[in-house]
mmCIF file of C-alpha atoms in Angstrom:
data_model
loop_
_atom_site.group_PDB
_atom_site.id
_atom_site.type_symbol
_atom_site.label_atom_id
_atom_site.label_comp_id
_atom_site.label_asym_id
_atom_site.label_seq_id
_atom_site.Cartn_x
_atom_site.Cartn_y
_atom_site.Cartn_z
ATOM 1 C CA MET T 767 0.012 0.018 -0.020
ATOM 2 C CA PRO T 768 1.497 3.397 -0.879
ATOM 3 C CA ARG T 769 2.967 5.399 2.026
ATOM 4 C CA ARG T 770 0.790 8.413 1.241
ATOM 5 C CA PHE T 771 -2.320 6.291 1.808
ATOM 6 C CA LEU T 772 -0.902 4.993 5.157
ATOM 7 C CA ASP T 773 -0.051 8.587 6.193
ATOM 8 C CA PHE T 774 -3.528 9.846 5.349
ATOM 9 C CA PHE T 775 -5.569 7.082 7.114
ATOM 10 C CA PHE T 776 -3.402 5.981 10.086
ATOM 11 C CA PHE T 777 -2.069 9.298 11.617
ATOM 12 C CA PRO T 778 -4.578 10.434 14.354
ATOM 13 C CA VAL T 779 -5.829 13.983 14.754
ATOM 14 C CA GLY T 780 -3.274 15.972 16.706
ATOM 15 C CA PHE T 781 -0.292 13.775 15.455
ATOM 16 C CA PRO T 782 2.195 15.578 13.134
ATOM 17 C CA LEU T 783 2.027 14.603 9.547
ATOM 18 C CA PRO T 784 5.096 13.597 7.486
ATOM 19 C CA LEU T 785 6.426 16.641 5.721
ATOM 20 C CA SER T 786 6.634 14.493 2.536
ATOM 21 C CA ASP T 787 2.879 14.637 2.356
ATOM 22 C CA CYS T 788 2.963 18.425 2.626
ATOM 23 C CA ALA T 789 6.071 19.839 1.122
ATOM 24 C CA GLY T 790 8.120 17.007 -0.337
ATOM 25 C CA GLY T 791 10.350 16.285 2.570
ATOM 26 C CA GLU T 792 11.066 12.722 3.827
ATOM 27 C CA THR T 793 12.220 13.066 7.439
ATOM 28 C CA ASN T 794 10.640 16.133 9.060
ATOM 29 C CA PHE T 795 7.089 16.304 10.449
ATOM 30 C CA VAL T 796 4.711 19.160 10.350
ATOM 31 C CA ASP T 797 1.529 20.276 12.196
ATOM 32 C CA ARG T 798 -1.675 19.217 10.395
ATOM 33 C CA ASP T 799 -3.079 22.800 10.165
ATOM 34 C CA VAL T 800 0.255 24.029 8.905
ATOM 35 C CA CYS T 801 0.125 21.390 6.139
ATOM 36 C CA ILE T 802 -3.418 22.420 5.159
ATOM 37 C CA ASN T 803 -2.363 25.992 5.003
ATOM 38 C CA ARG T 804 0.421 25.146 2.605
ATOM 39 C CA LEU T 805 -1.763 23.108 0.308
ATOM 40 C CA VAL T 806 -4.527 25.691 0.060
ATOM 41 C CA PRO T 807 -3.337 28.850 -1.652
ATOM 42 C CA SER T 808 -4.194 32.233 -0.129
ATOM 43 C CA PRO T 809 -6.907 34.183 -1.975
ATOM 44 C CA SER T 810 -5.657 37.149 -3.985
ATOM 45 C CA ALA T 811 -7.834 40.204 -4.669
ATOM 46 C CA ALA T 812 -6.328 40.446 -8.118
ATOM 47 C CA ALA T 813 -7.333 36.779 -8.854
ATOM 48 C CA ILE T 814 -11.081 37.454 -8.371
ATOM 49 C CA LYS T 815 -13.027 35.958 -11.336
ATOM 50 C CA HIS T 816 -16.651 37.020 -11.931
ATOM 51 C CA LEU T 817 -19.069 34.319 -13.124
ATOM 52 C CA ASN T 818 -22.068 35.444 -15.185
ATOM 53 C CA PRO T 819 -25.497 33.848 -14.462
ATOM 54 C CA PHE T 820 -26.669 31.325 -17.041
ATOM 55 C CA ARG T 821 -30.182 32.652 -16.945
ATOM 56 C CA ARG T 822 -30.854 36.325 -17.797
ATOM 57 C CA THR T 823 -33.992 38.303 -16.683
ATOM 58 C CA LEU T 824 -35.218 41.759 -17.040
ATOM 59 C CA PRO T 825 -34.227 44.189 -14.286
ATOM 60 C CA GLY T 826 -36.263 43.616 -11.127
ATOM 61 C CA ARG T 827 -37.829 40.376 -12.421
ATOM 62 C CA SER T 828 -35.344 37.822 -11.336
ATOM 63 C CA SER T 829 -37.975 36.037 -9.296
ATOM 64 C CA VAL T 830 -40.598 35.963 -12.036
ATOM 65 C CA GLY T 831 -41.271 32.391 -13.132
ATOM 66 C CA VAL T 832 -39.400 30.807 -10.242
ATOM 67 C CA SER T 833 -41.319 27.879 -9.124
ATOM 68 C CA VAL T 834 -41.018 24.503 -7.171
ATOM 69 C CA LEU T 835 -40.302 21.240 -8.821
ATOM 70 C CA SER T 836 -42.499 18.196 -8.820
ATOM 71 C CA VAL T 837 -42.105 14.540 -9.743
ATOM 72 C CA PRO T 838 -44.873 12.110 -10.435
ATOM 73 C CA GLY T 839 -45.162 9.322 -7.960
ATOM 74 C CA GLN T 840 -47.305 7.541 -5.362
ATOM 75 C CA LEU T 841 -47.836 7.753 -1.662
ATOM 76 C CA VAL T 842 -48.233 4.849 0.573
ATOM 77 C CA ASP T 843 -49.382 2.451 -2.292
ATOM 78 C CA PRO T 844 -47.104 1.713 -5.226
ATOM 79 C CA ASP T 845 -50.104 0.743 -7.379
ATOM 80 C CA ALA T 846 -52.093 3.995 -6.634
ATOM 81 C CA SER T 847 -52.821 6.639 -9.172
ATOM 82 C CA LEU T 848 -49.919 9.086 -9.858
ATOM 83 C CA ILE T 849 -49.930 12.415 -8.122
ATOM 84 C CA ASP T 850 -47.487 15.337 -8.362
ATOM 85 C CA LEU T 851 -45.089 15.167 -5.403
ATOM 86 C CA ARG T 852 -43.916 18.734 -4.800
ATOM 87 C CA PHE T 853 -40.241 19.255 -3.637
ATOM 88 C CA ASP T 854 -40.104 22.591 -1.871
ATOM 89 C CA SER T 855 -37.266 23.386 0.572
ATOM 90 C CA GLY T 856 -39.101 26.518 1.531
ATOM 91 C CA ALA T 857 -41.190 24.481 3.909
ATOM 92 C CA ASP T 858 -39.395 23.144 6.980
ATOM 93 C CA LEU T 859 -41.544 19.987 7.231
ATOM 94 C CA SER T 860 -43.156 17.606 4.740
ATOM 95 C CA LEU T 861 -46.927 17.929 4.645
ATOM 96 C CA ILE T 862 -49.984 15.989 3.345
ATOM 97 C CA SER T 863 -53.351 17.510 2.912
ATOM 98 C CA GLU T 864 -56.121 16.030 5.009
ATOM 99 C CA GLY T 865 -58.316 15.595 1.917
ATOM 100 C CA TYR T 866 -55.852 13.455 0.191
ATOM 101 C CA TYR T 867 -54.979 11.524 3.403
ATOM 102 C CA ARG T 868 -58.654 10.685 3.867
ATOM 103 C CA SER T 869 -58.926 9.588 0.297
ATOM 104 C CA LEU T 870 -56.303 6.842 0.689
ATOM 105 C CA PRO T 871 -57.759 3.235 0.846
ATOM 106 C CA THR T 872 -55.466 2.371 3.675
ATOM 107 C CA PRO T 873 -54.015 5.558 5.241
ATOM 108 C CA PRO T 874 -51.141 5.170 7.634
ATOM 109 C CA PRO T 875 -51.979 5.689 11.291
ATOM 110 C CA LEU T 876 -51.758 9.282 12.619
ATOM 111 C CA LYS T 877 -49.265 9.902 15.409
ATOM 112 C CA LYS T 878 -48.930 12.858 17.716
ATOM 113 C CA GLY T 879 -45.903 14.926 17.065
ATOM 114 C CA PHE T 880 -44.526 18.291 18.207
ATOM 115 C CA LYS T 881 -46.981 21.061 18.717
ATOM 116 C CA LEU T 882 -46.501 23.160 15.564
ATOM 117 C CA LYS T 883 -47.056 26.888 14.769
ATOM 118 C CA LEU T 884 -47.933 27.305 11.099
ATOM 119 C CA LEU T 885 -47.360 30.654 9.519
ATOM 120 C CA GLN T 886 -49.147 31.750 6.324
ATOM 121 C CA LEU T 887 -52.061 29.495 7.061
ATOM 122 C CA THR T 888 -54.862 29.141 4.609
ATOM 123 C CA SER T 889 -57.479 30.124 7.260
ATOM 124 C CA SER T 890 -57.912 30.531 10.975
ATOM 125 C CA GLU T 891 -59.374 26.984 11.081
ATOM 126 C CA THR T 892 -56.245 25.308 9.512
ATOM 127 C CA ARG T 893 -54.713 22.842 11.938
ATOM 128 C CA VAL T 894 -52.266 19.983 12.149
ATOM 129 C CA LEU T 895 -53.895 16.579 12.867
ATOM 130 C CA GLY T 896 -50.711 14.654 13.470
ATOM 131 C CA TYR T 897 -47.969 12.948 11.437
ATOM 132 C CA VAL T 898 -47.485 9.693 9.579
ATOM 133 C CA ASN T 899 -44.454 7.550 8.520
ATOM 134 C CA THR T 900 -44.921 6.113 5.120
ATOM 135 C CA LYS T 901 -43.194 5.760 1.756
ATOM 136 C CA ILE T 902 -43.255 7.502 -1.624
ATOM 137 C CA TYR T 903 -42.590 5.719 -4.849
ATOM 138 C CA LEU T 904 -40.790 7.124 -7.788
ATOM 139 C CA VAL T 905 -39.391 5.945 -11.053
ATOM 140 C CA ASN T 906 -35.751 7.013 -11.863
ATOM 141 C CA SER T 907 -34.286 7.931 -15.113
ATOM 142 C CA GLN T 908 -33.402 4.285 -15.746
ATOM 143 C CA GLY T 909 -36.875 3.073 -15.375
ATOM 144 C CA GLN T 910 -36.294 1.545 -12.030
ATOM 145 C CA ARG T 911 -38.887 1.977 -9.256
ATOM 146 C CA ILE T 912 -37.589 3.435 -6.009
ATOM 147 C CA SER T 913 -39.253 3.668 -2.495
ATOM 148 C CA LEU T 914 -38.290 6.338 -0.019
ATOM 149 C CA ASP T 915 -39.289 6.974 3.591
ATOM 150 C CA VAL T 916 -41.052 10.051 4.492
ATOM 151 C CA GLU T 917 -42.420 11.561 7.762
ATOM 152 C CA ALA T 918 -45.162 14.104 6.991
ATOM 153 C CA TYR T 919 -47.695 16.008 8.963
ATOM 154 C CA VAL T 920 -51.238 15.983 7.877
ATOM 155 C CA VAL T 921 -52.632 19.437 7.547
ATOM 156 C CA THR T 922 -56.223 20.645 6.977
ATOM 157 C CA GLY T 923 -56.955 23.215 4.182
ATOM 158 C CA MET T 924 -54.124 22.487 1.771
ATOM 159 C CA THR T 925 -54.839 22.503 -1.892
ATOM 160 C CA VAL T 926 -51.807 20.373 -2.924
ATOM 161 C CA PRO T 927 -51.836 16.689 -1.889
ATOM 162 C CA VAL T 928 -48.161 16.209 -0.864
ATOM 163 C CA LEU T 929 -45.440 18.619 -0.232
ATOM 164 C CA LEU T 930 -41.868 17.301 0.575
ATOM 165 C CA GLY T 931 -40.103 19.860 2.644
ATOM 166 C CA GLU T 932 -36.575 20.705 3.750
ATOM 167 C CA ASP T 933 -36.493 17.737 6.259
ATOM 168 C CA PHE T 934 -37.004 15.344 3.410
ATOM 169 C CA HIS T 935 -34.389 17.208 1.311
ATOM 170 C CA GLU T 936 -31.892 16.804 4.111
ATOM 171 C CA ASN T 937 -32.703 13.303 4.986
ATOM 172 C CA TYR T 938 -31.781 12.054 1.483
ATOM 173 C CA SER T 939 -29.220 14.797 0.723
ATOM 174 C CA LEU T 940 -31.189 15.838 -2.403
ATOM 175 C CA THR T 941 -29.461 18.041 -4.964
ATOM 176 C CA VAL T 942 -31.165 19.706 -8.003
ATOM 177 C CA GLN T 943 -29.120 19.545 -11.264
ATOM 178 C CA ARG T 944 -29.959 22.289 -13.779
ATOM 179 C CA LYS T 945 -28.770 22.887 -17.235
ATOM 180 C CA LEU T 946 -30.362 25.377 -19.681
ATOM 181 C CA GLY T 947 -32.132 23.543 -22.521
ATOM 182 C CA TYR T 948 -32.077 20.179 -20.610
ATOM 183 C CA PRO T 949 -34.571 18.637 -18.183
ATOM 184 C CA THR T 950 -34.056 19.463 -14.536
ATOM 185 C CA THR T 951 -33.189 16.410 -12.381
ATOM 186 C CA ILE T 952 -33.110 15.593 -8.661
ATOM 187 C CA LYS T 953 -30.302 13.462 -7.377
ATOM 188 C CA ILE T 954 -30.085 11.550 -4.132
ATOM 189 C CA GLY T 955 -26.890 12.051 -2.428
ATOM 190 C CA SER T 956 -24.038 10.257 -4.238
ATOM 191 C CA LEU T 957 -26.290 7.445 -5.370
ATOM 192 C CA PRO T 958 -26.786 6.937 -9.189
ATOM 193 C CA HIS T 959 -30.524 7.780 -8.989
ATOM 194 C CA LEU T 960 -31.772 10.665 -11.025
ATOM 195 C CA PHE T 961 -35.522 11.800 -11.273
ATOM 196 C CA THR T 962 -36.698 14.156 -13.959
ATOM 197 C CA ALA T 963 -38.551 17.029 -12.382
ATOM 198 C CA VAL T 964 -40.887 19.709 -14.017
ATOM 199 C CA SER T 965 -41.619 23.162 -12.688
ATOM 200 C CA THR T 966 -44.906 23.992 -11.211
ATOM 201 C CA SER T 967 -46.314 26.961 -9.543
ATOM 202 C CA ARG T 968 -45.802 27.389 -5.772
ATOM 203 C CA SER T 969 -49.253 27.536 -4.183
ATOM 204 C CA LEU T 970 -49.748 29.606 -1.228
ATOM 205 C CA GLU T 971 -50.150 26.578 0.999
ATOM 206 C CA ALA T 972 -46.794 25.273 -0.363
ATOM 207 C CA ARG T 973 -45.112 28.265 1.198
ATOM 208 C CA LEU T 974 -46.134 27.152 4.646
ATOM 209 C CA VAL T 975 -43.345 27.808 7.245
ATOM 210 C CA THR T 976 -43.636 25.145 9.817
ATOM 211 C CA ARG T 977 -41.626 24.919 13.033
ATOM 212 C CA ARG T 978 -42.005 23.978 16.689
ATOM 213 C CA LYS T 979 -42.931 26.997 18.749
ATOM 214 C CA ASP T 980 -40.063 29.174 19.239
ATOM 215 C CA LYS T 981 -39.763 32.346 21.075
ATOM 216 C CA THR T 982 -37.659 34.033 18.326
ATOM 217 C CA ARG T 983 -40.368 33.306 15.730
ATOM 218 C CA GLN T 984 -43.690 33.685 17.341
ATOM 219 C CA ARG T 985 -46.306 36.049 16.162
ATOM 220 C CA THR T 986 -49.253 37.232 18.190
ATOM 221 C CA SER T 987 -51.669 36.529 15.269
ATOM 222 C CA ILE T 988 -51.823 33.895 12.639
ATOM 223 C CA GLY T 989 -52.904 36.125 9.762
ATOM 224 C CA GLN T 990 -55.197 35.390 6.838
ATOM 225 C CA VAL T 991 -55.000 34.389 3.247
ATOM 226 C CA LEU T 992 -56.685 36.553 0.618
ATOM 227 C CA ARG T 993 -58.592 35.056 -2.315
ATOM 228 C CA ALA T 994 -60.118 36.788 -5.300
ATOM 229 C CA LYS T 995 -63.943 37.277 -4.553
ATOM 230 C CA GLU T 996 -64.916 37.366 -8.188
ATOM 231 C CA THR T 997 -63.431 36.566 -11.702
ATOM 232 C CA VAL T 998 -61.826 39.705 -13.226
ATOM 233 C CA THR T 999 -59.810 40.493 -16.345
ATOM 234 C CA ILE T 1000 -56.721 42.670 -15.920
ATOM 235 C CA PRO T 1001 -55.569 44.462 -19.018
ATOM 236 C CA ALA T 1002 -51.996 44.240 -20.199
ATOM 237 C CA PHE T 1003 -49.512 46.472 -18.321
ATOM 238 C CA SER T 1004 -52.277 47.594 -15.899
ATOM 239 C CA THR T 1005 -53.186 47.510 -12.291
ATOM 240 C CA LYS T 1006 -56.711 46.782 -11.116
ATOM 241 C CA LYS T 1007 -58.451 46.909 -7.772
ATOM 242 C CA VAL T 1008 -59.579 43.391 -6.786
ATOM 243 C CA THR T 1009 -62.155 42.578 -4.020
ATOM 244 C CA VAL T 1010 -60.700 39.833 -1.764
ATOM 245 C CA ASP T 1011 -62.343 37.283 0.435
ATOM 246 C CA GLY T 1012 -61.098 36.015 3.799
ATOM 247 C CA ASP T 1013 -61.827 35.879 7.550
ATOM 248 C CA LEU T 1014 -61.075 39.520 7.977
ATOM 249 C CA GLY T 1015 -63.254 40.365 10.987
ATOM 250 C CA THR T 1016 -64.839 43.753 11.490
ATOM 251 C CA ASP T 1017 -63.167 47.194 11.972
ATOM 252 C CA LYS T 1018 -59.738 45.697 11.404
ATOM 253 C CA SER T 1019 -56.682 46.871 9.335
ATOM 254 C CA TRP T 1020 -54.778 44.464 7.360
ATOM 255 C CA LEU T 1021 -51.243 44.551 5.794
ATOM 256 C CA VAL T 1022 -50.823 42.637 2.651
ATOM 257 C CA GLU T 1023 -47.610 40.862 1.884
ATOM 258 C CA ARG T 1024 -46.343 41.285 -1.671
ATOM 259 C CA SER T 1025 -46.604 38.117 -3.648
ATOM 260 C CA LEU T 1026 -46.365 36.625 -7.059
ATOM 261 C CA VAL T 1027 -49.507 34.851 -8.328
ATOM 262 C CA HIS T 1028 -48.846 32.066 -10.886
ATOM 263 C CA LEU T 1029 -51.621 31.521 -13.442
ATOM 264 C CA GLU T 1030 -52.080 28.572 -15.827
ATOM 265 C CA GLY T 1031 -49.958 28.530 -18.903
ATOM 266 C CA GLY T 1032 -46.987 30.116 -17.049
ATOM 267 C CA SER T 1033 -48.359 33.739 -16.954
ATOM 268 C CA TYR T 1034 -48.363 35.589 -13.606
ATOM 269 C CA LEU T 1035 -49.647 38.667 -11.711
ATOM 270 C CA LEU T 1036 -48.084 40.774 -9.036
ATOM 271 C CA VAL T 1037 -49.514 41.790 -5.721
ATOM 272 C CA PRO T 1038 -47.744 44.695 -4.102
ATOM 273 C CA SER T 1039 -47.561 45.340 -0.278
ATOM 274 C CA SER T 1040 -50.611 47.460 0.755
ATOM 275 C CA LEU T 1041 -53.003 48.300 3.613
ATOM 276 C CA PHE T 1042 -56.766 47.940 3.511
ATOM 277 C CA GLU T 1043 -59.623 47.996 5.992
ATOM 278 C CA SER T 1044 -61.916 44.993 6.500
ATOM 279 C CA SER T 1045 -64.854 47.203 5.646
ATOM 280 C CA ASN T 1046 -63.460 47.673 2.212
ATOM 281 C CA PRO T 1047 -61.366 44.512 1.274
ATOM 282 C CA VAL T 1048 -59.943 45.738 -1.963
ATOM 283 C CA ILE T 1049 -56.207 45.397 -3.075
ATOM 284 C CA PRO T 1050 -54.323 46.237 -6.193
ATOM 285 C CA VAL T 1051 -53.254 43.472 -8.538
ATOM 286 C CA SER T 1052 -50.869 44.204 -11.421
ATOM 287 C CA ASN T 1053 -50.504 42.499 -14.759
ATOM 288 C CA PRO T 1054 -46.966 43.297 -16.024
ATOM 289 C CA THR T 1055 -47.327 41.244 -19.196
ATOM 290 C CA HIS T 1056 -48.258 42.214 -22.690
ATOM 291 C CA LEU T 1057 -51.542 40.324 -22.739
ATOM 292 C CA PRO T 1058 -54.694 40.593 -20.740
ATOM 293 C CA ARG T 1059 -54.909 38.004 -17.862
ATOM 294 C CA ILE T 1060 -58.014 36.410 -16.217
ATOM 295 C CA LEU T 1061 -57.946 36.145 -12.485
ATOM 296 C CA ARG T 1062 -60.391 33.469 -11.399
ATOM 297 C CA LYS T 1063 -62.758 33.568 -8.523
ATOM 298 C CA GLY T 1064 -61.167 31.808 -5.510
ATOM 299 C CA GLU T 1065 -57.595 32.240 -6.811
ATOM 300 C CA LEU T 1066 -55.077 32.558 -3.904
ATOM 301 C CA LEU T 1067 -53.567 36.113 -3.868
ATOM 302 C CA ALA T 1068 -51.424 36.922 -0.872
ATOM 303 C CA ASN T 1069 -51.211 36.696 2.854
ATOM 304 C CA ALA T 1070 -52.384 39.508 5.204
ATOM 305 C CA ASP T 1071 -51.384 40.267 8.766
ATOM 306 C CA SER T 1072 -52.309 42.639 11.538
ATOM 307 C CA PRO T 1073 -49.890 45.656 10.921
ATOM 308 C CA GLU T 1074 -49.798 46.185 14.670
ATOM 309 C CA ASP T 1075 -48.416 42.776 15.156
ATOM 310 C CA ILE T 1076 -45.799 42.981 12.554
ATOM 311 C CA LEU T 1077 -44.515 46.439 13.240
ATOM 312 C CA SER T 1078 -44.376 45.923 17.027
ATOM 313 C CA ALA T 1079 -42.930 42.379 17.080
ATOM 314 C CA ASP T 1080 -39.316 42.201 18.171
ATOM 315 C CA THR T 1081 -38.665 39.198 15.876
ATOM 316 C CA PRO T 1082 -36.885 38.517 12.471
ATOM 317 C CA ASP T 1083 -40.391 38.380 10.975
ATOM 318 C CA ALA T 1084 -41.081 42.060 11.998
ATOM 319 C CA ARG T 1085 -40.422 43.526 8.681
ATOM 320 C CA LEU T 1086 -42.416 44.475 5.621
#
């Protein structure tokens, strides 16, 4: 076996390394950190190289068209109908909608987990029912069927069946491989398994932020989700006032969080930050594209919170 291999694997931490492994000597020994410092060159300001992005966008529109990835697969039963399994690292936990969970012929048993605080809830009645341990089934790029373990919380009020959050991404060391002009793939760690993924719009429920209760992240109110109360057409390059629906109470002020509304066909609308009163639930919605866009009744638009709670909260969330 070569000596370099022995030097690397059999010298314990804190023991001096042979200088031959660091600087070419044969008899002297050096400290491990000194060796590393010699092997890694010091950065030089003159050597900075700028890398241009592969994707170009119009100024101020870098986030337009950004979406989550989905892969067709099954949950619980490998013979069940295919559904879109959404991969979204913006959610801390993996989630299953209650409606889809109840539709399963043999749903896995619910277990009680941590008490969770859900931000950006779909309504004041949204709640966590518990969690399940089950499997998802996918087909890799070679046509082989793969099963993966998943722990997911069952949530009421979700409009997407399954969302695989950051916990799932970390459990399997998922990486996304992108190349312009080629399909996007998801890779599992260093294993030779690739899954072709497609972009899909990030629903408002898919942006759920889920955590155990934490003093640094608590808000004094949950907030509300706003939906279009009626179908409206917004002309090209125009902004239109849209009446919204939600559990807004009476004599209350609401602060709307800016958001991007994805429509069918890849088009989009913009909702800027704004204030409104529950007695007049109207918010501006902009169409920055060159064609008229139809906003359907019931479409999810944005989140709204009490401005007093946001502006007075001493937390990282206390910002517009």
